[in-house]
Coordinates of N, CA, C and O in Angstrom, one line a residue:
Y178 N -28.0 8.8 41.9 CA -27.1 8.0 41.1 C -25.7 8.6 41.1 O -25.6 9.9 41.0
Q179 N -24.7 7.8 41.1 CA -23.3 8.3 40.9 C -22.5 7.2 40.1 O -22.3 6.1 40.7
W180 N -22.2 7.6 38.9 CA -21.4 6.6 38.1 C -19.9 6.8 38.4 O -19.4 7.9 38.7
S181 N -19.2 5.7 38.3 CA -17.8 5.7 38.6 C -17.1 4.9 37.4 O -17.6 4.0 36.9
L182 N -15.8 5.3 37.2 CA -15.0 4.7 36.2 C -13.7 4.2 36.9 O -13.0 5.0 37.5
N183 N -13.5 2.9 36.9 CA -12.4 2.3 37.6 C -12.3 2.7 39.1 O -11.3 3.0 39.6
G184 N -13.5 2.8 39.7 CA -13.6 3.1 41.1 C -13.6 4.6 41.5 O -13.8 5.0 42.6
S185 N -13.4 5.5 40.5 CA -13.4 6.9 40.7 C -14.7 7.5 40.2 O -15.1 7.3 39.1
P186 N -15.4 8.4 41.0 CA -16.6 9.0 40.6 C -16.4 9.9 39.4 O -15.4 10.6 39.3
I187 N -17.4 9.8 38.5 CA -17.3 10.7 37.3 C -18.1 11.9 37.6 O -19.3 11.9 37.9
S188 N -17.5 13.1 37.5 CA -18.1 14.4 37.8 C -19.4 14.6 36.8 O -19.3 14.4 35.6
G189 N -20.5 14.9 37.4 CA -21.7 15.2 36.7 C -22.5 14.0 36.2 O -23.6 14.1 35.6
A190 N -22.0 12.8 36.5 CA -22.7 11.6 36.0 C -23.6 11.1 37.1 O -23.3 10.2 37.9
T191 N -24.8 11.7 37.2 CA -25.7 11.5 38.3 C -27.1 11.1 37.9 O -28.1 11.4 38.6
T192 N -27.3 10.5 36.7 CA -28.6 10.1 36.2 C -28.6 8.6 36.0 O -27.5 8.0 36.0
A193 N -29.7 8.0 35.7 CA -29.9 6.6 35.6 C -29.1 6.1 34.3 O -28.8 4.9 34.2
T194 N -28.9 7.0 33.4 CA -28.2 6.7 32.1 C -27.0 7.5 32.0 O -27.0 8.7 32.2
L195 N -25.9 6.8 31.7 CA -24.6 7.5 31.4 C -24.4 7.5 29.9 O -24.4 6.5 29.3
V196 N -24.3 8.8 29.4 CA -24.0 9.0 28.0 C -22.6 9.5 27.9 O -22.2 10.5 28.5
I197 N -21.8 8.9 27.0 CA -20.4 9.3 26.8 C -20.3 9.7 25.3 O -20.3 8.9 24.4
P198 N -20.3 11.0 25.1 CA -20.3 11.4 23.7 C -18.8 11.3 23.1 O -17.9 11.4 23.9
S199 N -18.7 11.0 21.9 CA -17.4 10.9 21.2 C -16.4 10.1 22.0 O -15.4 10.5 22.5
V200 N -16.7 8.8 22.2 CA -15.9 7.9 23.0 C -14.5 7.9 22.5 O -14.2 7.9 21.3
A201 N -13.5 8.0 23.4 CA -12.1 7.9 23.2 C -11.5 6.7 23.9 O -12.1 6.2 24.8
T202 N -10.3 6.4 23.6 CA -9.6 5.3 24.3 C -9.6 5.5 25.8 O -9.8 4.5 26.5
A203 N -9.4 6.7 26.2 CA -9.4 7.0 27.7 C -10.7 6.6 28.4 O -10.7 6.5 29.6
N204 N -11.8 6.5 27.6 CA -13.1 6.2 28.3 C -13.2 4.7 28.5 O -14.2 4.3 29.2
G205 N -12.3 3.9 28.1 CA -12.4 2.5 28.4 C -12.1 2.2 29.8 O -11.3 2.9 30.5
G206 N -12.8 1.2 30.4 CA -12.5 0.8 31.7 C -13.7 0.1 32.3 O -14.6 -0.4 31.6
F207 N -13.8 0.0 33.7 CA -14.8 -0.7 34.4 C -15.7 0.3 35.1 O -15.4 1.1 35.9
Y208 N -17.0 0.3 34.6 CA -18.0 1.2 35.1 C -19.0 0.6 36.1 O -19.4 -0.6 35.9
T209 N -19.3 1.4 37.1 CA -20.3 1.0 38.1 C -21.1 2.2 38.4 O -20.8 3.3 38.1
V210 N -22.3 2.0 39.0 CA -23.2 3.1 39.4 C -23.7 2.8 40.8 O -24.1 1.6 41.1
Q211 N -23.6 3.8 41.7 CA -24.1 3.7 43.0 C -25.5 4.4 43.0 O -25.6 5.5 42.6
I212 N -26.5 3.7 43.5 CA -27.8 4.2 43.6 C -28.2 4.4 45.0 O -28.0 3.4 45.8
S213 N -28.7 5.5 45.4 CA -29.0 5.8 46.8 C -30.3 6.5 47.0 O -30.8 7.1 46.0
N214 N -30.9 6.3 48.2 CA -32.1 7.0 48.6 C -32.0 7.2 50.1 O -31.0 6.9 50.7
A215 N -33.1 7.7 50.7 CA -33.1 7.9 52.1 C -32.9 6.7 52.9 O -32.6 6.7 54.1
H216 N -33.1 5.5 52.3 CA -33.0 4.2 53.1 C -31.7 3.5 52.8 O -31.6 2.3 53.3
G217 N -30.8 4.0 52.0 CA -29.5 3.3 51.8 C -29.0 3.5 50.4 O -29.5 4.3 49.6
N218 N -28.1 2.6 50.1 CA -27.5 2.6 48.7 C -27.1 1.2 48.3 O -26.9 0.4 49.2
V219 N -26.9 1.1 47.0 CA -26.5 -0.2 46.4 C -25.6 0.2 45.2 O -25.9 1.2 44.5
T220 N -24.6 -0.7 45.0 CA -23.7 -0.5 43.9 C -24.0 -1.6 42.9 O -24.1 -2.8 43.2
S221 N -24.0 -1.2 41.6 CA -24.3 -2.2 40.5 C -23.1 -3.1 40.4 O -22.0 -2.8 40.8
S222 N -23.3 -4.2 39.7 CA -22.2 -4.9 39.2 C -21.5 -4.1 38.1 O -22.1 -3.2 37.5
G223 N -20.3 -4.4 37.8 CA -19.6 -3.6 36.9 C -19.8 -4.0 35.4 O -20.2 -5.1 35.1
A224 N -19.6 -3.0 34.5 CA -19.6 -3.3 33.1 C -18.3 -2.8 32.5 O -17.9 -1.6 32.8
T225 N -17.6 -3.6 31.8 CA -16.4 -3.2 31.2 C -16.7 -2.6 29.8 O -17.4 -3.2 29.0
L226 N -16.1 -1.5 29.6 CA -16.2 -0.8 28.3 C -14.8 -0.9 27.6 O -13.9 -0.4 28.1
T227 N -14.8 -1.6 26.5 CA -13.6 -1.8 25.7 C -13.7 -0.8 24.5 O -14.7 -1.0 23.7
V228 N -12.8 0.1 24.4 CA -12.9 1.0 23.2 C -11.8 0.6 22.2 O -10.6 0.6 22.5
Q229 N -12.3 0.3 21.0 CA -11.4 -0.1 19.9 C -11.2 1.1 19.0 O -12.0 2.0 18.9
T230 N -10.0 1.1 18.4 CA -9.7 2.2 17.5 C -9.7 1.6 16.0 O -9.3 0.5 15.7
P231 N -10.3 2.5 15.1 CA -10.3 2.0 13.7 C -8.9 2.0 13.2 O -8.0 2.6 13.7
P232 N -8.7 1.3 12.0 CA -7.4 1.2 11.4 C -7.0 2.5 10.9 O -7.8 3.4 10.5
S233 N -5.7 2.7 11.0 CA -5.0 4.0 10.4 C -3.7 3.6 9.8 O -3.0 2.7 10.3
I234 N -3.4 4.2 8.7 CA -2.2 3.8 7.9 C -1.1 4.8 8.4 O -1.2 6.0 8.3
L235 N 0.0 4.2 8.9 CA 1.1 5.0 9.3 C 2.1 5.2 8.2 O 2.7 6.3 8.0
V236 N 2.4 4.1 7.5 CA 3.4 4.2 6.3 C 2.7 3.5 5.2 O 2.6 2.3 5.2
P237 N 2.3 4.3 4.1 CA 1.6 3.6 3.0 C 2.6 2.9 2.1 O 3.8 3.2 2.1
P238 N 2.2 2.1 1.2 CA 3.1 1.5 0.2 C 3.6 2.6 -0.7 O 2.9 3.6 -1.0
Q239 N 4.9 2.4 -1.2 CA 5.6 3.5 -1.9 C 5.5 3.2 -3.4 O 5.6 2.0 -3.9
T240 N 5.4 4.3 -4.2 CA 5.5 4.1 -5.7 C 6.9 3.6 -6.0 O 7.9 4.0 -5.4
T241 N 7.0 2.7 -7.0 CA 8.2 2.0 -7.3 C 8.3 1.6 -8.7 O 7.3 1.4 -9.4
T242 N 9.5 1.3 -9.2 CA 9.8 0.7 -10.5 C 10.5 -0.6 -10.2 O 11.5 -0.6 -9.5
V243 N 10.1 -1.6 -10.8 CA 10.8 -2.9 -10.7 C 11.0 -3.5 -12.1 O 10.2 -3.3 -13.0
L244 N 12.2 -4.1 -12.2 CA 12.6 -4.7 -13.5 C 11.8 -5.9 -13.8 O 11.6 -6.8 -12.9
Q245 N 11.2 -6.0 -15.0 CA 10.5 -7.2 -15.4 C 11.2 -8.5 -15.1 O 12.4 -8.6 -15.3
G246 N 10.5 -9.5 -14.5 CA 11.2 -10.7 -14.1 C 11.6 -10.7 -12.6 O 11.9 -11.8 -12.1
N247 N 11.8 -9.6 -12.0 CA 12.2 -9.5 -10.6 C 11.0 -9.6 -9.7 O 9.8 -9.7 -10.2
T248 N 11.2 -9.4 -8.4 CA 10.1 -9.5 -7.4 C 9.6 -8.2 -7.0 O 10.5 -7.3 -6.6
L249 N 8.3 -7.9 -7.1 CA 7.7 -6.7 -6.6 C 7.5 -6.9 -5.1 O 6.9 -7.8 -4.6
N250 N 8.0 -5.9 -4.3 CA 7.8 -5.9 -2.8 C 7.1 -4.6 -2.4 O 7.7 -3.6 -2.6
L251 N 5.9 -4.7 -1.9 CA 5.2 -3.5 -1.3 C 4.8 -3.9 0.1 O 4.6 -5.0 0.4
S252 N 4.8 -2.9 1.0 CA 4.3 -3.1 2.3 C 3.6 -1.9 2.9 O 3.7 -0.8 2.3
V253 N 2.8 -2.1 3.9 CA 2.1 -1.1 4.6 C 2.3 -1.2 6.1 O 2.4 -2.4 6.6
T254 N 2.4 -0.1 6.8 CA 2.4 -0.1 8.3 C 1.2 0.5 8.8 O 0.9 1.7 8.4
A255 N 0.4 -0.2 9.6 CA -0.9 0.3 10.0 C -1.0 0.1 11.5 O -0.3 -0.7 12.1
T256 N -2.0 0.8 12.1 CA -2.3 0.7 13.5 C -3.8 0.6 13.7 O -4.5 0.9 12.8
G257 N -4.2 0.2 14.9 CA -5.6 0.1 15.2 C -5.8 -1.2 16.0 O -4.9 -1.9 16.2
T258 N -7.0 -1.3 16.5 CA -7.3 -2.5 17.4 C -7.1 -3.8 16.6 O -7.7 -3.9 15.5
A259 N -6.3 -4.7 17.1 CA -6.2 -6.0 16.5 C -7.4 -6.8 16.7 O -8.2 -6.6 17.6
P260 N -7.7 -7.8 15.8 CA -6.8 -8.1 14.7 C -7.0 -7.2 13.4 O -8.2 -6.8 13.2
L261 N -6.0 -6.9 12.7 CA -6.0 -6.1 11.5 C -6.0 -7.1 10.4 O -5.2 -8.1 10.4
S262 N -6.8 -6.9 9.3 CA -6.7 -7.8 8.1 C -6.4 -6.8 6.9 O -6.6 -5.6 7.0
Y263 N -5.9 -7.4 5.9 CA -5.5 -6.7 4.7 C -6.0 -7.2 3.4 O -6.2 -8.5 3.3
Q264 N -6.3 -6.4 2.4 CA -6.6 -6.8 1.1 C -6.0 -5.9 0.1 O -6.3 -4.7 0.0
W265 N -5.0 -6.4 -0.6 CA -4.3 -5.7 -1.7 C -5.1 -5.7 -2.9 O -5.8 -6.6 -3.3
K266 N -5.1 -4.5 -3.7 CA -5.8 -4.4 -4.9 C -4.8 -3.8 -6.0 O -3.9 -3.0 -5.6
V267 N -5.1 -4.1 -7.2 CA -4.4 -3.5 -8.4 C -5.5 -2.9 -9.3 O -6.4 -3.6 -9.6
N268 N -5.4 -1.6 -9.6 CA -6.3 -0.9 -10.4 C -7.8 -1.2 -9.9 O -8.7 -1.3 -10.6
G269 N -7.9 -1.2 -8.6 CA -9.2 -1.4 -7.9 C -9.7 -2.8 -7.8 O -10.7 -3.1 -7.1
A270 N -9.0 -3.8 -8.4 CA -9.5 -5.2 -8.3 C -8.7 -5.9 -7.2 O -7.5 -5.9 -7.2
P271 N -9.4 -6.7 -6.4 CA -8.7 -7.5 -5.3 C -7.7 -8.5 -5.9 O -8.0 -9.1 -7.0
I272 N -6.6 -8.6 -5.3 CA -5.6 -9.6 -5.7 C -5.8 -10.9 -4.9 O -5.7 -10.8 -3.6
T273 N -6.1 -12.0 -5.5 CA -6.4 -13.2 -4.8 C -5.2 -13.6 -3.9 O -4.1 -13.7 -4.4
G274 N -5.5 -13.9 -2.6 CA -4.5 -14.4 -1.7 C -3.6 -13.3 -1.1 O -2.7 -13.6 -0.3
A275 N -3.8 -12.0 -1.5 CA -2.9 -10.9 -1.1 C -3.5 -10.3 0.1 O -4.2 -9.3 0.1
T276 N -3.3 -10.9 1.3 CA -4.0 -10.5 2.5 C -3.1 -10.3 3.7 O -3.5 -10.4 4.9
G277 N -1.9 -9.9 3.5 CA -0.9 -9.6 4.5 C -0.5 -8.2 4.5 O -0.8 -7.5 3.5
A278 N 0.3 -7.8 5.4 CA 0.8 -6.4 5.5 C 1.9 -6.2 4.4 O 2.2 -5.0 4.0
S279 N 2.4 -7.2 3.8 CA 3.3 -7.1 2.6 C 2.8 -7.8 1.4 O 2.0 -8.8 1.5
L280 N 3.1 -7.3 0.3 CA 2.7 -7.9 -1.0 C 4.0 -8.2 -1.8 O 4.9 -7.3 -2.0
N281 N 4.2 -9.5 -2.2 CA 5.3 -9.9 -2.9 C 4.8 -10.6 -4.2 O 4.1 -11.6 -4.1
I282 N 5.2 -10.1 -5.4 CA 4.9 -10.7 -6.6 C 6.2 -11.1 -7.3 O 6.9 -10.2 -7.9
P283 N 6.5 -12.4 -7.3 CA 7.7 -12.8 -8.0 C 7.5 -12.8 -9.5 O 6.4 -12.9 -10.0
N284 N 8.6 -12.6 -10.3 CA 8.6 -12.7 -11.7 C 7.5 -11.7 -12.3 O 6.7 -12.1 -13.1
I285 N 7.6 -10.5 -11.8 CA 6.5 -9.5 -12.3 C 6.7 -9.3 -13.8 O 7.8 -9.3 -14.3
Q286 N 5.5 -9.1 -14.4 CA 5.5 -8.9 -15.9 C 4.9 -7.5 -16.2 O 4.2 -6.9 -15.3
A287 N 5.1 -7.0 -17.4 CA 4.6 -5.7 -17.8 C 3.1 -5.5 -17.5 O 2.7 -4.4 -17.1
N288 N 2.3 -6.5 -17.7 CA 0.9 -6.4 -17.6 C 0.4 -6.3 -16.1 O -0.7 -6.1 -15.8
Q289 N 1.4 -6.4 -15.2 CA 1.1 -6.3 -13.8 C 1.4 -4.9 -13.2 O 1.2 -4.6 -12.0
A290 N 1.8 -4.0 -14.1 CA 2.0 -2.6 -13.7 C 0.7 -2.0 -13.4 O -0.3 -2.4 -13.9
G291 N 0.6 -1.0 -12.6 CA -0.6 -0.3 -12.3 C -0.6 0.4 -11.0 O 0.4 0.7 -10.4
S292 N -1.8 0.7 -10.5 CA -2.1 1.4 -9.3 C -2.4 0.4 -8.2 O -3.5 -0.2 -8.2
Y293 N -1.5 0.3 -7.2 CA -1.7 -0.6 -6.1 C -2.2 0.1 -4.8 O -1.7 1.1 -4.5
T294 N -3.2 -0.5 -4.2 CA -3.7 0.0 -2.9 C -3.9 -1.2 -2.0 O -3.9 -2.3 -2.4
V295 N -4.0 -0.9 -0.7 CA -4.3 -1.9 0.3 C -5.4 -1.4 1.2 O -5.4 -0.3 1.7
D296 N -6.4 -2.3 1.5 CA -7.4 -2.0 2.5 C -7.0 -2.6 3.8 O -6.6 -3.8 3.8
V297 N -7.0 -1.8 4.9 CA -6.7 -2.3 6.2 C -8.0 -2.3 7.0 O -8.7 -1.3 7.0
I298 N -8.4 -3.5 7.5 CA -9.7 -3.7 8.1 C -9.6 -4.2 9.5 O -8.8 -5.0 9.8
N299 N -10.5 -3.7 10.4 CA -10.7 -4.3 11.7 C -12.2 -4.1 12.0 O -13.0 -3.7 11.2
A300 N -12.6 -4.4 13.3 CA -14.0 -4.4 13.7 C -14.6 -3.0 13.6 O -15.8 -2.8 13.5
C301 N -13.7 -2.0 13.6 CA -14.2 -0.6 13.6 C -14.3 0.0 12.2 O -14.8 1.1 12.0
G302 N -13.8 -0.7 11.2 CA -14.0 -0.1 9.8 C -12.8 -0.5 8.9 O -12.0 -1.4 9.2
T303 N -12.8 0.2 7.8 CA -11.8 0.0 6.8 C -11.2 1.3 6.3 O -11.8 2.3 6.2
V304 N -9.8 1.3 6.1 CA -9.2 2.4 5.6 C -8.4 1.9 4.4 O -7.8 0.8 4.4
T305 N -8.4 2.7 3.3 CA -7.6 2.4 2.1 C -6.4 3.3 1.9 O -6.5 4.5 2.1
S306 N -5.3 2.7 1.6 CA -4.0 3.4 1.5 C -4.1 4.3 0.2 O -4.9 4.1 -0.7
P307 N -3.3 5.3 0.2 CA -3.1 6.1 -1.0 C -2.5 5.1 -2.1 O -1.9 4.1 -1.8
A308 N -2.8 5.5 -3.3 CA -2.3 4.6 -4.4 C -0.8 4.6 -4.6 O -0.2 5.7 -4.4
S309 N -0.2 3.5 -4.9 CA 1.2 3.3 -5.1 C 1.3 2.9 -6.6 O 0.8 1.9 -7.0
T310 N 2.0 3.7 -7.4 CA 2.1 3.4 -8.8 C 3.3 2.5 -9.0 O 4.4 2.8 -8.6
V311 N 3.0 1.3 -9.6 CA 4.1 0.4 -9.9 C 4.3 0.4 -11.4 O 3.4 0.1 -12.2
T312 N 5.6 0.7 -11.7 CA 6.0 0.6 -13.1 C 6.9 -0.6 -13.3 O 7.8 -0.8 -12.4
V313 N 6.7 -1.3 -14.3 CA 7.5 -2.5 -14.6 C 8.4 -2.1 -15.8 O 8.0 -1.8 -16.9
G314 N 9.7 -2.0 -15.4 CA 10.7 -1.7 -16.4 C 11.1 -2.9 -17.3 O 11.3 -4.0 -16.8
I315 N 11.1 -2.7 -18.6 CA 11.5 -3.8 -19.5 C 12.8 -3.4 -20.1 O 13.0 -2.4 -20.7
P316 N 13.8 -4.3 -19.9 CA 15.1 -4.1 -20.5 C 15.1 -4.0 -22.0 O 14.2 -4.6 -22.6
P317 N 16.0 -3.3 -22.6 CA 16.0 -3.3 -24.1 C 16.3 -4.6 -24.7 O 17.2 -5.4 -24.2
T318 N 15.7 -4.9 -25.8 CA 16.0 -6.1 -26.6 C 15.9 -5.7 -28.1 O 15.1 -4.7 -28.4
I319 N 16.6 -6.3 -28.9 CA 16.6 -6.1 -30.3 C 15.5 -7.1 -30.8 O 15.6 -8.3 -30.6
V320 N 14.5 -6.5 -31.5 CA 13.4 -7.3 -31.9 C 13.8 -8.2 -33.1 O 14.8 -7.9 -33.8
S321 N 13.1 -9.3 -33.3 CA 13.4 -10.2 -34.4 C 13.4 -9.5 -35.7 O 12.5 -8.8 -36.1
G322 N 14.5 -9.7 -36.4 CA 14.7 -9.0 -37.7 C 15.1 -7.6 -37.6 O 15.2 -6.9 -38.6
G323 N 15.4 -7.2 -36.4 CA 15.8 -5.8 -36.1 C 17.3 -5.5 -36.0 O 17.7 -4.4 -35.8
Q324 N 18.1 -6.5 -36.2 CA 19.6 -6.3 -36.2 C 20.1 -5.5 -37.4 O 19.5 -5.6 -38.5
P325 N 21.2 -4.7 -37.2 CA 21.8 -4.1 -38.3 C 22.2 -5.1 -39.4 O 22.7 -6.2 -39.0
Q326 N 22.1 -4.8 -40.6 CA 22.4 -5.8 -41.7 C 23.7 -5.4 -42.3 O 24.0 -4.3 -42.6
S327 N 24.5 -6.5 -42.6 CA 25.8 -6.3 -43.3 C 25.5 -5.8 -44.7 O 24.5 -6.2 -45.3
Q328 N 26.4 -4.9 -45.2 CA 26.2 -4.4 -46.5 C 27.6 -4.3 -47.3 O 28.6 -4.2 -46.6
V329 N 27.5 -4.3 -48.5 CA 28.7 -4.1 -49.4 C 28.3 -2.9 -50.2 O 27.3 -2.8 -50.9
V330 N 29.2 -1.8 -50.1 CA 28.9 -0.5 -50.8 C 30.1 0.0 -51.5 O 31.3 -0.4 -51.2
C331 N 30.0 0.8 -52.4 CA 31.1 1.4 -53.1 C 31.6 2.7 -52.4 O 30.8 3.4 -51.7
T332 N 32.8 3.0 -52.5 CA 33.4 4.2 -51.9 C 32.7 5.4 -52.3 O 32.3 5.5 -53.5
G333 N 32.4 6.3 -51.4 CA 31.7 7.6 -51.7 C 30.2 7.6 -51.7 O 29.6 8.6 -51.8
T334 N 29.6 6.4 -51.5 CA 28.2 6.3 -51.4 C 27.7 6.5 -49.9 O 28.5 6.3 -49.0
N335 N 26.5 6.9 -49.7 CA 25.9 6.9 -48.4 C 25.5 5.5 -48.0 O 25.0 4.8 -48.8
V336 N 25.6 5.2 -46.7 CA 25.1 4.0 -46.2 C 24.3 4.2 -44.9 O 24.7 5.1 -44.1
S337 N 23.3 3.5 -44.7 CA 22.5 3.5 -43.4 C 22.4 2.2 -42.8 O 22.2 1.2 -43.5
L338 N 22.7 2.2 -41.5 CA 22.5 1.0 -40.7 C 21.5 1.3 -39.7 O 21.4 2.5 -39.2
S339 N 20.6 0.4 -39.4 CA 19.6 0.6 -38.4 C 19.3 -0.6 -37.5 O 19.7 -1.7 -37.9
V340 N 18.7 -0.3 -36.4 CA 18.4 -1.3 -35.5 C 16.9 -1.1 -35.0 O 16.5 0.1 -34.9
T341 N 16.2 -2.1 -34.7 CA 14.8 -2.0 -34.1 C 14.9 -2.6 -32.8 O 15.2 -3.8 -32.6
A342 N 14.6 -1.8 -31.8 CA 14.6 -2.3 -30.4 C 13.3 -2.0 -29.7 O 12.5 -1.2 -30.1
S343 N 13.1 -2.8 -28.6 CA 11.9 -2.5 -27.7 C 12.4 -2.5 -26.3 O 13.5 -3.0 -26.0
G344 N 11.6 -2.0 -25.4 CA 11.9 -1.9 -24.0 C 11.3 -0.6 -23.5 O 10.6 0.1 -24.2
T345 N 11.4 -0.4 -22.2 CA 10.9 0.8 -21.6 C 11.6 2.0 -22.1 O 12.8 2.1 -22.1
A346 N 10.8 2.9 -22.6 CA 11.3 4.2 -23.2 C 11.7 5.1 -22.0 O 11.2 5.0 -20.9
P347 N 12.7 6.0 -22.3 CA 13.4 6.2 -23.5 C 14.5 5.2 -23.7 O 15.2 4.8 -22.7
L348 N 14.7 4.8 -24.9 CA 15.8 3.9 -25.2 C 17.0 4.8 -25.7 O 16.8 5.7 -26.4
G349 N 18.2 4.4 -25.2 CA 19.4 5.2 -25.6 C 20.2 4.3 -26.6 O 20.2 3.1 -26.4
Y350 N 20.9 4.9 -27.6 CA 21.6 4.2 -28.6 C 23.0 4.7 -28.6 O 23.3 5.9 -28.4
Q351 N 24.0 3.8 -28.9 CA 25.4 4.3 -29.1 C 26.0 3.3 -30.1 O 26.2 2.1 -29.9
W352 N 26.3 3.8 -31.3 CA 26.9 3.0 -32.4 C 28.4 3.0 -32.2 O 29.0 4.0 -31.7
S353 N 29.0 1.9 -32.6 CA 30.4 1.7 -32.5 C 31.0 1.1 -33.8 O 30.3 0.4 -34.5
L354 N 32.2 1.5 -34.1 CA 32.9 0.9 -35.2 C 34.2 0.2 -34.7 O 35.0 0.8 -34.0
N355 N 34.2 -1.1 -35.0 CA 35.3 -2.0 -34.5 C 35.5 -1.8 -33.0 O 36.6 -1.8 -32.5
G356 N 34.4 -1.7 -32.3 CA 34.4 -1.7 -30.8 C 34.7 -0.3 -30.2 O 34.6 -0.1 -29.0
S357 N 34.8 0.7 -31.0 CA 35.0 2.1 -30.5 C 33.8 2.9 -30.8 O 33.3 3.0 -31.9
P358 N 33.2 3.6 -29.7 CA 32.0 4.4 -29.9 C 32.2 5.5 -31.0 O 33.3 6.1 -31.1
I359 N 31.2 5.7 -31.8 CA 31.2 6.8 -32.8 C 30.6 8.0 -32.2 O 29.4 8.0 -31.8
S360 N 31.3 9.1 -32.2 CA 30.8 10.3 -31.6 C 29.5 10.8 -32.3 O 29.5 10.9 -33.5
G361 N 28.5 11.1 -31.5 CA 27.2 11.6 -32.0 C 26.3 10.6 -32.6 O 25.2 10.9 -33.1
A362 N 26.7 9.3 -32.7 CA 25.9 8.3 -33.3 C 25.0 7.7 -32.2 O 25.3 6.6 -31.7
T363 N 23.9 8.3 -31.9 CA 23.1 8.0 -30.7 C 21.6 7.8 -31.0 O 20.8 8.0 -30.2
T364 N 21.3 7.5 -32.3 CA 19.9 7.2 -32.7 C 19.8 5.8 -33.2 O 20.8 5.1 -33.4
A365 N 18.6 5.4 -33.5 CA 18.4 4.0 -34.0 C 18.9 3.8 -35.4 O 19.1 2.6 -35.8
T366 N 19.2 4.9 -36.1 CA 19.8 4.7 -37.5 C 21.1 5.5 -37.5 O 21.3 6.6 -37.0

């Protein structure tokens, strides 16, 4: 027996069975075997060996912060034998319809923040990207009833003005008098 790959004899491949350990891309091709004895030889019809590669992530989705109401854009760059398919997940749960190399979520809300991953799948297996933490930033707003209240006070008394606000922490404050910032007045009260 003499096995050949793409018409070239394979050194040491001289038995009825050809075993290729740890198949690599370079092992792909057209295999034949020539069988001989004292009365002649015959060559087999060929068999094509196609070696596919499992998916591999080249560029994972990146951790990001997006302002509430804007569009979240995540993407992954992967390689492997086509076709590649994708499944995006948030906190481990599949996102319905999120099956492309990019994920776009318009009008993102605070409850959509979390840990995003993507599975890249082909005939050879599945690989999961590292987690991408998505933070949804909420702009500051003054809560209902939280506006500073007008007051009438007598000269020489202490007065407190306060505001109640919400949004992504930390919140920064700057009080002003008649449109001019008051030095050191940087808290909610």
